[in-house]
PDB file of C-alpha atoms in Angstrom:
ATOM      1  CA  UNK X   1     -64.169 -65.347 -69.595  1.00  0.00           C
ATOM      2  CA  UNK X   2     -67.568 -67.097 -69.343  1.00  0.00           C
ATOM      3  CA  UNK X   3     -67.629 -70.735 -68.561  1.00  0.00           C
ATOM      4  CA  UNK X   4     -68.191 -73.677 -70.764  1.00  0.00           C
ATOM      5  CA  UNK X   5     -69.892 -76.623 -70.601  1.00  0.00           C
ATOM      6  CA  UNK X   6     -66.531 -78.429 -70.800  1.00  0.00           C
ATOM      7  CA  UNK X   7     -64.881 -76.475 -68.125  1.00  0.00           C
ATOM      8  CA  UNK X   8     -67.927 -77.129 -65.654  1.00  0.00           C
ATOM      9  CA  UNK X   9     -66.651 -80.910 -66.489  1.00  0.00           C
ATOM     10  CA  UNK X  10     -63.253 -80.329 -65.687  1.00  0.00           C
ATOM     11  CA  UNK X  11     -64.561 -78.713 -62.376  1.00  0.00           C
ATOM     12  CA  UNK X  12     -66.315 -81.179 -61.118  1.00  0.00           C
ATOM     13  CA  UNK X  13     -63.873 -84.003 -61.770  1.00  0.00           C
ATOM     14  CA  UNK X  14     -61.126 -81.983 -59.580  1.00  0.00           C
ATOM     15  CA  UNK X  15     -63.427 -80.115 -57.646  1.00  0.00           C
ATOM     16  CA  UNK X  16     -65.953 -77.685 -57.218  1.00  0.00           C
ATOM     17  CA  UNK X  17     -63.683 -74.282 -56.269  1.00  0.00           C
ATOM     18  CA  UNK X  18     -60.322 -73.284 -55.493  1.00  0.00           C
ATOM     19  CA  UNK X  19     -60.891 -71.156 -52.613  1.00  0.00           C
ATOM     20  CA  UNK X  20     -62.572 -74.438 -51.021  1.00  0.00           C
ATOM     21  CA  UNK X  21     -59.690 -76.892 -51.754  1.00  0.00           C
ATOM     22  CA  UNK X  22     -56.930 -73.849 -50.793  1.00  0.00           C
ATOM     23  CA  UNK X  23     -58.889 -73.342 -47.502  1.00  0.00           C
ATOM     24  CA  UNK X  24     -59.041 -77.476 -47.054  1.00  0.00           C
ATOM     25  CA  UNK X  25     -55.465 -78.420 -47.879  1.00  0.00           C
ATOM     26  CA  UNK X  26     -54.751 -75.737 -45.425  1.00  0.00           C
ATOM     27  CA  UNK X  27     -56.618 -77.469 -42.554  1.00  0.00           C
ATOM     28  CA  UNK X  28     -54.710 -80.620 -43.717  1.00  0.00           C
ATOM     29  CA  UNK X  29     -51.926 -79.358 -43.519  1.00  0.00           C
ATOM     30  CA  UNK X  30     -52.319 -78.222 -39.740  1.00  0.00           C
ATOM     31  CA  UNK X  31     -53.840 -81.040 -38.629  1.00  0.00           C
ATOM     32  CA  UNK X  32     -51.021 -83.142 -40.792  1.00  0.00           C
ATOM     33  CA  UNK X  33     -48.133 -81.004 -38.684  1.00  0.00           C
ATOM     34  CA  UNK X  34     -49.836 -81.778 -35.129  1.00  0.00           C
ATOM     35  CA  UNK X  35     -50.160 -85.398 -35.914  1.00  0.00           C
ATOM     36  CA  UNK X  36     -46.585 -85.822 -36.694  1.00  0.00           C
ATOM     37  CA  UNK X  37     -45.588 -83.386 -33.438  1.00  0.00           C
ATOM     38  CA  UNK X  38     -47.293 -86.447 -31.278  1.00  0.00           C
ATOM     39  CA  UNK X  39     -45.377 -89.217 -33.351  1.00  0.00           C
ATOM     40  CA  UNK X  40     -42.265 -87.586 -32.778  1.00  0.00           C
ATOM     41  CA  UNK X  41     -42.764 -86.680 -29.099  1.00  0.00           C
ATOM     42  CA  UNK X  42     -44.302 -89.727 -28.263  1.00  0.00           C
ATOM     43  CA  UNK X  43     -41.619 -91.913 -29.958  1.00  0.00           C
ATOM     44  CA  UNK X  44     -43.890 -93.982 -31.539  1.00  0.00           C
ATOM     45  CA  UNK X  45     -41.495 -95.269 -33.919  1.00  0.00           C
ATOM     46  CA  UNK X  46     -40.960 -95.385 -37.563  1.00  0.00           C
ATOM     47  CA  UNK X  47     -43.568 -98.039 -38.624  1.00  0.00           C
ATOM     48  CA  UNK X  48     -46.298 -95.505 -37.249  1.00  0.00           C
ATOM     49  CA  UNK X  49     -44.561 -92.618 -39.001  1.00  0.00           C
ATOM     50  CA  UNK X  50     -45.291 -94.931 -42.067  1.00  0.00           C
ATOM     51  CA  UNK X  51     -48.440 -95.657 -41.226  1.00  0.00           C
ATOM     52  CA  UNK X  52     -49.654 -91.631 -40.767  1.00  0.00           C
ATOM     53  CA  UNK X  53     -47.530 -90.458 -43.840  1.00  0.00           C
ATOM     54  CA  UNK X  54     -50.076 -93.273 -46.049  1.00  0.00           C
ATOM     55  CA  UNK X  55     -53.149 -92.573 -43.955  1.00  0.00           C
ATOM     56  CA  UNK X  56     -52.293 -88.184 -44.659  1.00  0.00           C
ATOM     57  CA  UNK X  57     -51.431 -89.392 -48.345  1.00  0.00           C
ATOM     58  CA  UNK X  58     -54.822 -91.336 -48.923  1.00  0.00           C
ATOM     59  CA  UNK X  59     -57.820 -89.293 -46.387  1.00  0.00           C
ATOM     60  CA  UNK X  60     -57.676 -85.740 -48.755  1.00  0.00           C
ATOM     61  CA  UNK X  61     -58.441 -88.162 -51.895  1.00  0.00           C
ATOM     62  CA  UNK X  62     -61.175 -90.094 -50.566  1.00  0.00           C
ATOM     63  CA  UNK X  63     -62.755 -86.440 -49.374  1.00  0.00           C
ATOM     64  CA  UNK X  64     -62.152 -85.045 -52.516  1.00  0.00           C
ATOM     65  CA  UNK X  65     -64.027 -87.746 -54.439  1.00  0.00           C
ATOM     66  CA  UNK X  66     -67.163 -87.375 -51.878  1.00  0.00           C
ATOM     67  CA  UNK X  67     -67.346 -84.028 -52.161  1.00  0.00           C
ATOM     68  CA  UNK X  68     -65.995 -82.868 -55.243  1.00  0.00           C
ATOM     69  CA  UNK X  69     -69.698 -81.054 -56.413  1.00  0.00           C
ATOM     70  CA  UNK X  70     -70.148 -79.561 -52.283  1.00  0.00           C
ATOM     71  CA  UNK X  71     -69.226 -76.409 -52.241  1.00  0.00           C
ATOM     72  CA  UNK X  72     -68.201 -76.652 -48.415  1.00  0.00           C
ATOM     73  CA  UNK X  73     -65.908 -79.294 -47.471  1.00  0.00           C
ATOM     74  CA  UNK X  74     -66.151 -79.002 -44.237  1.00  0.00           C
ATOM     75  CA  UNK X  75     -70.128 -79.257 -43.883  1.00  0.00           C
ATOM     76  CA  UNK X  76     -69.508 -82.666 -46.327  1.00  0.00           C
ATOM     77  CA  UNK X  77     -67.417 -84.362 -44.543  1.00  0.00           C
ATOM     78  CA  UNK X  78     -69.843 -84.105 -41.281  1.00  0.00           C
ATOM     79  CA  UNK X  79     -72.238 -85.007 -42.944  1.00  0.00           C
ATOM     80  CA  UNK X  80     -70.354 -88.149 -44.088  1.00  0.00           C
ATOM     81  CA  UNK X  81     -69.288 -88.975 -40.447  1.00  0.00           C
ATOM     82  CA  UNK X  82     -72.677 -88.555 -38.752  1.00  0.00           C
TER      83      UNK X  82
END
């Protein structure tokens, strides 16, 4: 089914591809398993626990909203840090 100019829309408000955002929630997810890991071995306590859970909850948003026309996620967000 060809694309419209409506879909394109719809695309770039939520993203550019799938296989992008699968391949990103993915990494966030690993990197979202290690970080809790430390907090438990580490004991740091159930404020801090809070404070990752909001900081997981809030970081893929603000990457999706900078790079929601890239089509590599990765290569956008380094090029947001450098």
């Amino acid at each position: 089914m060809p694309r419209t100019d409506e879909t394109n829309s719809k695309t770039k408000l939520y993203g550019s591809s799938r296989g992008v955002w699968k391949r990103f929630m993915g990494m966030y997810l690993i990197f979202y398993s290690i970080l809790m890991i430390f907090t438990v071995l580490l004991g740091l306590g159930e404020r801090m626990i809070n404070l990752f859970f909001a900081l997981l909850l809030v970081f893929p948003v603000i990457v999706e909203a900078n790079c929601a026309d890239k089509l590599n996620v990765l290569e956008c967000m380094k090029k947001e840090h450098d």
